Short mmCIF file of C-alpha atoms and ligand atoms in Angstrom, two decimals:
data_model
loop_
_atom_site.label_atom_id
_atom_site.label_comp_id
_atom_site.label_asym_id
_atom_site.label_seq_id
_atom_site.Cartn_x
_atom_site.Cartn_y
_atom_site.Cartn_z
CA MET G 1 -4.16 -9.46 -12.14
CA SER G 2 -7.44 -11.17 -11.65
CA ASP G 3 -7.54 -13.32 -14.73
CA THR G 4 -3.81 -13.91 -15.24
CA PRO G 5 -2.47 -14.50 -11.76
CA GLN G 6 0.65 -16.36 -12.91
CA ARG G 7 1.71 -13.93 -15.61
CA GLY G 8 1.38 -10.41 -14.24
CA GLY G 9 1.16 -11.46 -10.59
CA LEU G 10 4.61 -12.93 -10.20
CA VAL G 11 6.48 -10.12 -11.82
CA ARG G 12 4.59 -7.53 -9.81
CA ARG G 13 5.16 -9.49 -6.63
CA HIS G 14 8.91 -9.48 -7.18
CA PHE G 15 8.93 -5.76 -7.76
CA LEU G 16 6.93 -5.18 -4.65
CA GLN G 17 9.23 -7.38 -2.57
CA ALA G 18 12.27 -5.57 -3.97
CA ALA G 19 10.74 -2.28 -3.04
CA LEU G 20 9.85 -3.46 0.47
CA LEU G 21 13.28 -5.00 1.03
CA ALA G 22 14.91 -1.83 -0.15
CA GLY G 23 12.92 0.11 2.38
CA ALA G 24 14.15 -2.21 5.10
CA GLY G 25 17.66 -1.13 4.33
CA LEU G 26 18.59 -4.00 2.02
CA ALA G 27 18.87 -1.83 -1.09
CA THR G 28 18.91 -3.88 -4.28
CA ARG G 29 19.80 -2.89 -7.81
CA PRO G 30 16.25 -2.87 -9.15
CA PHE G 31 15.24 -0.55 -6.38
CA GLN G 32 18.11 1.84 -7.11
CA ALA G 33 17.07 1.91 -10.72
CA LEU G 34 13.48 2.77 -9.74
CA ALA G 35 14.46 5.84 -7.77
CA ALA G 36 14.02 8.66 -10.30
CA ASN G 37 14.34 12.03 -8.60
CA VAL G 38 12.91 14.20 -5.86
CA ALA G 39 9.84 16.40 -5.59
CA ARG G 40 9.79 19.31 -3.22
CA GLN G 41 6.75 20.27 -1.16
CA PRO G 42 6.41 23.91 -0.18
CA PHE G 43 6.83 23.31 3.58
CA GLY G 44 9.68 22.25 5.92
CA ASN G 45 11.26 18.81 5.28
CA GLY G 46 9.24 18.67 2.12
CA ASP G 47 11.64 16.71 -0.13
CA ARG G 48 10.03 13.52 -1.39
CA GLU G 49 11.77 10.85 -3.41
CA LEU G 50 9.83 9.78 -6.49
CA ILE G 51 9.60 5.96 -6.41
CA ALA G 52 7.85 3.57 -8.76
CA TYR G 53 6.03 0.74 -7.03
CA PRO G 54 4.31 -2.15 -8.88
CA GLN G 55 1.57 -0.88 -11.20
CA LYS G 56 2.52 2.70 -10.30
CA ARG G 57 4.46 5.46 -12.02
CA PRO G 58 7.00 7.26 -9.82
CA LEU G 59 5.09 8.73 -6.89
CA MET G 60 6.21 10.73 -3.86
CA ARG G 61 7.30 8.33 -1.14
CA ILE G 62 6.04 9.24 2.32
CA THR G 63 6.89 5.93 4.00
CA THR G 64 8.06 2.54 2.82
CA ARG G 65 6.78 0.14 5.46
CA PRO G 66 3.86 0.30 5.02
CA PRO G 67 3.94 1.86 1.57
CA HIS G 68 2.53 5.36 1.59
CA LEU G 69 2.74 7.15 -1.73
CA GLU G 70 1.46 10.58 -2.71
CA THR G 71 0.38 11.77 -6.14
CA PRO G 72 2.47 14.60 -7.61
CA PHE G 73 0.04 17.50 -7.95
CA GLU G 74 0.60 17.99 -11.70
CA VAL G 75 -1.34 14.78 -12.26
CA PHE G 76 -4.58 16.55 -11.30
CA ASP G 77 -4.17 18.77 -14.36
CA GLU G 78 -3.98 15.72 -16.69
CA GLY G 79 -7.68 15.07 -16.50
CA LEU G 80 -10.57 14.75 -14.03
CA LEU G 81 -10.03 11.03 -13.44
CA THR G 82 -6.77 10.22 -11.63
CA PRO G 83 -4.99 7.46 -13.57
CA ASN G 84 -4.72 4.21 -11.62
CA ASP G 85 -0.91 4.23 -11.89
CA ALA G 86 -0.78 7.68 -10.34
CA PHE G 87 -3.40 7.15 -7.58
CA PHE G 88 -2.04 7.68 -4.06
CA VAL G 89 -1.48 4.79 -1.66
CA ARG G 90 -2.02 4.73 2.05
CA TYR G 91 -1.73 1.87 4.55
CA HIS G 92 -1.44 1.74 8.33
CA LEU G 93 -0.10 -1.80 8.81
CA ALA G 94 3.08 -3.17 7.32
CA LYS G 95 1.95 -6.77 6.95
CA LEU G 96 0.06 -6.33 3.73
CA PRO G 97 -0.51 -8.95 1.06
CA THR G 98 2.05 -8.90 -1.75
CA ARG G 99 0.13 -11.51 -3.69
CA ILE G 100 -3.61 -12.23 -3.82
CA ASP G 101 -5.09 -15.22 -5.59
CA PRO G 102 -8.52 -14.26 -6.95
CA ALA G 103 -9.49 -17.94 -7.17
CA THR G 104 -9.33 -18.47 -3.41
CA TYR G 105 -10.29 -14.93 -2.29
CA ARG G 106 -13.24 -14.80 0.13
CA LEU G 107 -15.50 -12.11 1.54
CA ARG G 108 -17.32 -13.04 4.72
CA ILE G 109 -20.33 -11.27 6.21
CA GLY G 110 -21.62 -12.17 9.64
CA GLY G 111 -22.86 -10.82 12.96
CA LYS G 112 -26.46 -9.68 13.27
CA VAL G 113 -27.65 -11.21 10.01
CA ARG G 114 -30.11 -13.95 9.24
CA GLN G 115 -27.71 -15.78 6.93
CA PRO G 116 -23.91 -15.36 7.27
CA LEU G 117 -22.25 -15.57 3.89
CA ASP G 118 -18.83 -16.68 2.75
CA LEU G 119 -18.46 -15.66 -0.88
CA ASP G 120 -15.86 -16.06 -3.60
CA LEU G 121 -15.53 -13.22 -6.11
CA ALA G 122 -17.76 -14.86 -8.68
CA ALA G 123 -20.54 -15.39 -6.12
CA LEU G 124 -20.18 -11.77 -4.90
CA LYS G 125 -20.50 -10.41 -8.47
CA ALA G 126 -23.54 -12.67 -9.10
CA LEU G 127 -25.49 -11.24 -6.16
CA GLY G 128 -26.94 -8.33 -8.15
CA GLU G 129 -26.53 -5.57 -10.64
CA ALA G 130 -23.17 -3.77 -10.64
CA VAL G 131 -23.28 0.04 -10.48
CA GLU G 132 -20.75 2.80 -11.21
CA VAL G 133 -19.89 6.01 -9.40
CA VAL G 134 -17.16 8.62 -9.98
CA ALA G 135 -15.96 9.57 -6.52
CA VAL G 136 -13.05 11.30 -4.73
CA ASN G 137 -11.02 9.25 -2.31
CA GLN G 138 -9.29 11.77 -0.04
CA CYS G 139 -7.13 10.88 2.97
CA SER G 140 -8.16 12.60 6.16
CA GLY G 141 -4.62 13.92 6.47
CA ASN G 142 -4.41 15.31 2.95
CA SER G 143 -2.52 18.63 3.15
CA ARG G 144 -1.41 17.96 6.75
CA GLY G 145 2.03 19.32 5.93
CA TYR G 146 0.48 22.78 5.66
CA PHE G 147 -0.75 22.77 9.27
CA GLU G 148 0.76 25.42 11.47
CA PRO G 149 1.72 24.73 14.14
CA ARG G 150 2.74 21.32 12.83
CA VAL G 151 0.99 18.20 14.00
CA PHE G 152 2.12 14.56 14.25
CA GLY G 153 1.53 12.32 11.30
CA ALA G 154 2.61 12.02 7.66
CA GLN G 155 3.50 15.48 6.34
CA LEU G 156 1.31 15.29 3.26
CA GLY G 157 0.94 17.78 0.47
CA HIS G 158 -2.27 18.05 -1.53
CA GLY G 159 -1.72 14.80 -3.39
CA SER G 160 -3.28 12.27 -1.01
CA MET G 161 -6.49 12.35 -2.93
CA GLY G 162 -7.72 10.99 -6.26
CA ASN G 163 -10.84 10.77 -8.36
CA ALA G 164 -11.82 7.52 -10.10
CA ARG G 165 -14.74 5.75 -11.69
CA TRP G 166 -15.52 2.85 -9.33
CA ALA G 167 -17.69 -0.08 -10.24
CA GLY G 168 -19.05 -2.80 -8.03
CA LEU G 169 -21.94 -4.12 -6.04
CA PRO G 170 -24.01 -1.83 -3.82
CA LEU G 171 -23.19 -2.79 -0.20
CA ARG G 172 -26.90 -2.92 0.53
CA THR G 173 -27.43 -5.69 -2.06
CA LEU G 174 -25.00 -7.83 -0.02
CA LEU G 175 -26.58 -6.82 3.27
CA ASN G 176 -30.06 -7.63 1.96
CA HIS G 177 -28.88 -11.06 0.86
CA ALA G 178 -27.48 -11.73 4.33
CA GLY G 179 -30.66 -10.25 5.92
CA VAL G 180 -29.96 -7.55 8.54
CA LEU G 181 -31.64 -8.45 11.87
CA ASP G 182 -33.56 -6.06 14.06
CA GLY G 183 -31.37 -4.15 16.49
CA ALA G 184 -28.48 -3.72 14.02
CA ARG G 185 -26.63 -0.40 14.76
CA GLN G 186 -23.39 -0.42 12.73
CA VAL G 187 -21.50 -2.39 10.16
CA THR G 188 -17.72 -2.96 10.47
CA PHE G 189 -15.20 -3.54 7.66
CA ARG G 190 -11.79 -5.17 7.69
CA GLY G 191 -9.19 -6.02 5.07
CA LEU G 192 -6.38 -8.60 4.69
CA ASP G 193 -3.54 -6.43 5.99
CA GLN G 194 -2.33 -7.05 9.49
CA PRO G 195 -0.18 -5.42 12.17
CA VAL G 196 3.40 -6.53 12.61
CA LEU G 197 3.10 -6.50 16.41
CA PRO G 198 0.24 -8.12 18.32
CA ALA G 199 -0.40 -4.94 20.38
CA THR G 200 -1.14 -2.91 17.25
CA PRO G 201 -4.85 -2.64 16.54
CA ASN G 202 -6.26 -3.96 13.31
CA VAL G 203 -7.63 -1.45 10.80
CA ILE G 204 -11.38 -1.89 11.27
CA LYS G 205 -13.77 0.84 10.36
CA ALA G 206 -17.52 1.20 11.10
CA ILE G 207 -20.47 3.04 9.61
CA ASP G 208 -24.04 3.35 10.85
CA ILE G 209 -26.51 0.80 9.55
CA GLU G 210 -28.63 3.52 7.88
CA HIS G 211 -25.56 4.64 5.90
CA ALA G 212 -24.68 1.03 5.05
CA LEU G 213 -28.19 0.42 3.71
CA SER G 214 -28.26 3.68 1.71
CA PRO G 215 -27.51 3.52 -2.06
CA GLU G 216 -24.07 5.19 -1.65
CA PRO G 217 -21.61 2.53 -0.44
CA LEU G 218 -20.13 0.07 -2.99
CA ILE G 219 -18.01 -3.01 -2.80
CA ALA G 220 -15.88 -2.10 -5.80
CA TRP G 221 -13.70 -4.37 -7.97
CA SER G 222 -13.12 -1.94 -10.81
CA MET G 223 -11.31 1.39 -10.91
CA ASN G 224 -11.35 3.44 -14.12
CA GLY G 225 -12.46 0.36 -16.01
CA GLU G 226 -9.66 -1.92 -14.79
CA ASP G 227 -9.03 -4.20 -11.81
CA LEU G 228 -8.04 -2.28 -8.70
CA PRO G 229 -4.23 -2.00 -8.52
CA LEU G 230 -2.92 -4.24 -5.74
CA LEU G 231 -1.90 -1.20 -3.65
CA ASN G 232 -5.39 0.33 -3.98
CA GLY G 233 -7.18 -2.71 -2.59
CA TYR G 234 -7.20 -5.52 -5.17
CA PRO G 235 -9.47 -7.44 -5.63
CA ILE G 236 -12.25 -5.56 -3.77
CA ARG G 237 -12.49 -2.48 -1.60
CA LEU G 238 -15.19 -0.50 0.11
CA VAL G 239 -16.03 2.71 -1.72
CA LEU G 240 -17.80 5.31 0.39
CA PRO G 241 -18.58 8.21 -1.96
CA GLY G 242 -18.47 11.57 -0.16
CA TYR G 243 -16.52 10.19 2.81
CA PHE G 244 -12.85 10.45 3.73
CA GLY G 245 -10.61 7.60 2.50
CA THR G 246 -10.12 6.07 5.97
CA TYR G 247 -13.39 4.21 5.52
CA TRP G 248 -12.54 2.83 2.08
CA ILE G 249 -11.20 -0.49 3.35
CA LYS G 250 -8.90 -2.28 0.88
CA HIS G 251 -8.63 -6.03 0.29
CA LEU G 252 -12.05 -6.15 1.98
CA SER G 253 -12.41 -9.56 3.61
CA GLU G 254 -14.77 -9.29 6.62
CA ILE G 255 -17.99 -7.43 7.18
CA GLU G 256 -19.82 -7.65 10.47
CA VAL G 257 -23.23 -6.26 11.41
CA ILE G 258 -23.19 -5.29 15.11
CA ASP G 259 -25.85 -4.14 17.59
CA HIS G 260 -23.78 -1.45 19.33
CA GLU G 261 -21.37 1.35 18.48
CA PHE G 262 -18.03 -0.16 17.41
CA ASP G 263 -15.36 0.44 20.06
CA GLY G 264 -12.17 -0.18 17.96
CA PHE G 265 -9.13 2.06 17.93
CA PHE G 266 -9.65 3.35 14.43
CA MET G 267 -13.09 4.72 15.32
CA GLN G 268 -12.81 5.66 19.00
CA THR G 269 -9.25 7.02 19.15
CA ALA G 270 -7.88 7.68 15.67
CA TYR G 271 -9.60 9.72 12.92
CA ARG G 272 -11.65 11.90 15.20
CA VAL G 273 -12.28 15.55 14.54
CA PRO G 274 -13.55 18.32 16.89
CA ASP G 275 -17.30 18.01 17.16
CA ASN G 276 -18.13 21.44 15.76
CA ASP G 277 -18.92 22.94 12.34
CA CYS G 278 -15.34 23.91 11.38
CA GLN G 279 -13.90 20.64 12.69
CA CYS G 280 -11.30 22.89 14.25
CA LEU G 281 -9.80 24.11 17.55
CA PRO G 282 -7.57 27.00 18.52
CA ALA G 283 -4.02 25.91 17.55
CA GLY G 284 -2.35 23.78 20.15
CA ASN G 285 -5.53 22.62 21.92
CA ALA G 286 -6.18 18.96 22.67
CA LEU G 287 -9.25 17.16 21.39
CA THR G 288 -12.17 17.15 23.86
CA ALA G 289 -15.63 16.71 22.32
CA SER G 290 -14.98 14.80 19.13
CA ARG G 291 -16.71 12.68 16.51
CA PRO G 292 -15.47 10.25 13.85
CA ILE G 293 -14.37 12.04 10.70
CA GLY G 294 -17.07 11.97 8.04
CA ARG G 295 -17.94 13.69 4.80
CA LEU G 296 -15.52 15.72 2.71
CA PRO G 297 -15.80 19.47 3.25
CA VAL G 298 -15.74 21.67 0.12
CA ARG G 299 -12.27 22.15 -1.42
CA SER G 300 -10.87 23.72 -4.56
CA PHE G 301 -7.49 24.00 -6.22
CA VAL G 302 -5.79 25.59 -9.17
CA THR G 303 -4.18 22.79 -11.18
CA SER G 304 -2.75 24.62 -14.20
CA LEU G 305 -0.15 26.63 -12.32
CA ARG G 306 2.62 25.67 -9.89
CA GLU G 307 3.52 27.33 -6.61
CA GLY G 308 6.21 29.92 -7.27
CA GLN G 309 5.62 30.00 -11.01
CA THR G 310 6.69 33.14 -12.95
CA LEU G 311 4.16 34.88 -15.23
CA PRO G 312 4.34 38.04 -17.34
CA LEU G 313 2.37 41.12 -16.28
CA GLY G 314 -0.75 41.85 -18.27
CA GLN G 315 -0.75 38.61 -20.27
CA GLU G 316 -3.97 36.66 -20.17
CA GLN G 317 -3.67 33.18 -18.61
CA ALA G 318 -6.07 30.29 -19.17
CA LEU G 319 -6.60 28.99 -15.62
CA ARG G 320 -8.00 25.61 -14.73
CA GLY G 321 -8.59 23.65 -11.59
CA ILE G 322 -10.80 21.29 -9.60
CA ALA G 323 -13.39 21.50 -6.84
CA PHE G 324 -15.26 18.82 -4.89
CA ASP G 325 -17.30 18.18 -1.76
CA GLY G 326 -18.95 15.41 0.14
CA GLY G 327 -21.75 14.71 -2.32
CA SER G 328 -24.03 17.73 -2.58
CA GLY G 329 -22.18 18.93 -5.70
CA ILE G 330 -20.28 22.09 -6.61
CA HIS G 331 -22.32 25.20 -7.17
CA SER G 332 -19.64 27.71 -8.06
CA VAL G 333 -15.88 28.43 -8.02
CA GLU G 334 -14.31 31.88 -7.79
CA ILE G 335 -10.78 33.24 -7.82
CA SER G 336 -9.27 36.33 -6.25
CA ASP G 337 -5.94 38.08 -6.80
CA ASP G 338 -6.41 40.85 -4.20
CA GLY G 339 -6.43 38.86 -1.00
CA GLY G 340 -10.10 38.09 -1.18
CA ALA G 341 -11.40 41.67 -1.47
CA THR G 342 -13.02 40.83 -4.81
CA TRP G 343 -13.82 37.51 -6.40
CA LEU G 344 -14.07 36.60 -10.08
CA PRO G 345 -16.41 33.92 -11.34
CA THR G 346 -15.19 30.82 -13.23
CA ARG G 347 -16.99 28.43 -15.59
CA LEU G 348 -17.69 24.91 -14.38
CA GLY G 349 -16.99 21.97 -16.68
CA GLU G 350 -19.18 18.91 -17.25
CA SER G 351 -20.42 17.20 -14.12
CA LEU G 352 -19.34 13.60 -13.61
CA GLY G 353 -21.70 13.33 -10.65
CA ASN G 354 -21.79 14.99 -7.23
CA TYR G 355 -18.98 12.89 -5.74
CA SER G 356 -16.47 13.69 -8.44
CA PHE G 357 -13.85 16.36 -9.03
CA ARG G 358 -15.54 19.17 -10.97
CA GLU G 359 -13.44 21.11 -13.43
CA TRP G 360 -13.43 24.91 -13.47
CA ARG G 361 -11.85 27.26 -16.00
CA THR G 362 -11.41 30.96 -16.45
CA GLU G 363 -9.13 33.57 -17.95
CA TRP G 364 -7.03 35.76 -15.73
CA ARG G 365 -4.65 38.64 -16.39
CA PRO G 366 -1.97 39.42 -13.77
CA ARG G 367 -2.31 43.10 -13.03
CA GLN G 368 0.36 43.75 -10.50
CA ARG G 369 4.10 43.04 -10.35
CA GLY G 370 5.74 41.10 -7.55
CA VAL G 371 4.44 38.19 -5.57
CA VAL G 372 0.68 37.70 -6.10
CA GLN G 373 -1.34 35.25 -4.07
CA LEU G 374 -3.97 33.65 -6.30
CA LEU G 375 -6.88 32.40 -4.14
CA VAL G 376 -9.57 29.92 -5.15
CA ARG G 377 -12.75 29.08 -3.29
CA ALA G 378 -15.74 26.89 -4.07
CA ARG G 379 -19.31 26.76 -2.82
CA ASN G 380 -21.40 23.63 -2.82
CA ALA G 381 -25.11 23.18 -3.53
CA LYS G 382 -25.85 23.43 0.18
CA GLY G 383 -24.23 26.90 0.28
CA GLU G 384 -21.22 25.72 2.22
CA THR G 385 -17.92 27.32 1.32
CA GLN G 386 -14.28 27.33 2.44
CA PRO G 387 -12.91 29.21 5.48
CA ALA G 388 -10.64 32.15 4.55
CA GLN G 389 -8.10 31.23 7.26
CA PRO G 390 -6.49 27.82 7.68
CA THR G 391 -8.21 25.83 10.45
CA TRP G 392 -6.38 23.63 12.90
CA ASN G 393 -7.02 20.38 14.74
CA PRO G 394 -4.60 18.06 16.51
CA GLY G 395 -4.92 15.17 13.96
CA GLY G 396 -4.15 17.44 11.04
CA TYR G 397 -7.38 16.32 9.45
CA ALA G 398 -9.84 17.73 6.93
CA ARG G 399 -7.94 20.81 5.83
CA HIS G 400 -10.35 22.76 3.58
CA SER G 401 -9.49 26.44 3.92
CA ILE G 402 -8.98 28.57 0.82
CA GLU G 403 -5.66 27.68 -0.74
CA ALA G 404 -3.33 30.47 -1.96
CA LEU G 405 -0.90 29.96 -4.81
CA ALA G 406 2.09 32.31 -4.73
CA LEU G 407 3.01 33.53 -8.23
CA HIS G 408 5.85 35.84 -9.36
CA ILE G 409 4.58 38.42 -11.79
CA LEU G 410 7.34 40.11 -13.80
N1 LIG O 501 -7.09 -2.56 4.33
C1 LIG O 501 -6.86 -1.24 4.50
N2 LIG O 501 -7.68 -0.36 3.86
C2 LIG O 501 -7.44 0.98 4.01
C3 LIG O 501 -6.40 1.47 4.83
C4 LIG O 501 -5.55 0.51 5.44
O1 LIG O 501 -4.61 0.85 6.18
N3 LIG O 501 -5.82 -0.82 5.28
N4 LIG O 501 -6.22 2.79 4.92
C5 LIG O 501 -7.33 3.69 4.60
C6 LIG O 501 -6.93 5.06 4.41
S1 LIG O 501 -6.53 5.97 5.79
C7 LIG O 501 -7.02 5.70 3.20
S2 LIG O 501 -6.74 7.37 3.05
C8 LIG O 501 -7.37 4.96 1.96
C9 LIG O 501 -6.41 5.23 0.89
O2 LIG O 501 -6.76 4.56 -0.27
P1 LIG O 501 -5.70 4.24 -1.42
O3 LIG O 501 -4.50 3.61 -0.77
O4 LIG O 501 -6.34 3.36 -2.38
O5 LIG O 501 -5.33 5.56 -2.02
O6 LIG O 501 -7.44 3.57 2.21
C10 LIG O 501 -8.11 3.21 3.39
N5 LIG O 501 -8.27 1.82 3.39
MO1 LIG O 502 -6.12 8.17 5.19
#
């Protein structure tokens, strides 16, 4: 899309418009043809139409305006990197760009800097050496549909996450070019998408200046070796390895260095978790002491089996899955088929870096007929592991308890 704006761009734009119009109730033929079938999540109201958007294979539709698409979980068994056309999509605001011209695209940086900059893409890329990182982008509300009691918000399964190889410029290279002034406290990030109504706050996120100047954050223009898909932030997005996706601002257009704590809605009101270790509260409680959501807690999943799958008693199964955390790296993954009384070790696959999905494998022989709950839990390099019982908070954020897969053993 970057180098051939007329060719690919137009076609994709028409598909996107068709999809958006269809969502507004003006169903068109192309849209009808795109609707393939329905995937079912294992919780109430869990039927999701599989819809193909531009540059995407059929994904589970959560909402249409703005587009919010979830990755079918089988994709995580295809490989450690989530293909671009299967990567989930999340937006808050319905006025999002359907066409972006890379020739006129600008990134501005201002505020408490010596030299405000207004860069085109070529100038941005020329500022310094590009770097690569494999990192998980996970929505704060990933798995929210499993919360009991239910909470407001998109009822997501486990597919609002993905792992990709991101390439771009370290944020600190840009900040150093602009020259951060004394007294800088935070850096804010904003993209091209806009609210439909004036009263709706813009999506602006902030991180502390120390974090912004650390080696971690990237301004990425490449995802798995290709341009970012339009719906994943083309042409540039913030990549914050180890942090929840809410900070990974797409179509990044404005960066501001500020001398105070940012007071915008998406930091002070939305995306806050209980200010305690488990990021949890007794079910039904309102948020009191809170903090902005931050790093990814440890999680693990079985990817090679489906919920409700039937398996024969006594026959060895090759099991496979993934684990990840907020950047310290996975130390071990274990499984249990007796409710957590005993745990069996698994073998970890090659490391693609501490921010990536890590593969695990093992062999397992079902040893009891009936419904068996297969549990999986990971431990990270800091010794942190997953809570045995699901935790709860009013936003439905940061689920990371041990997941159980119900299997029918015959
Ligand atoms: N410009 C912009 N960037 C955004 C958002 C948004 O609404 N607008 N949503 C954020 C949220 S909440 C998530 S989870 C990630 C999702 O990234 P993806 O759509 O590439 O999967 O984008 C983040 N970046
Ligand atoms: Mo999100």
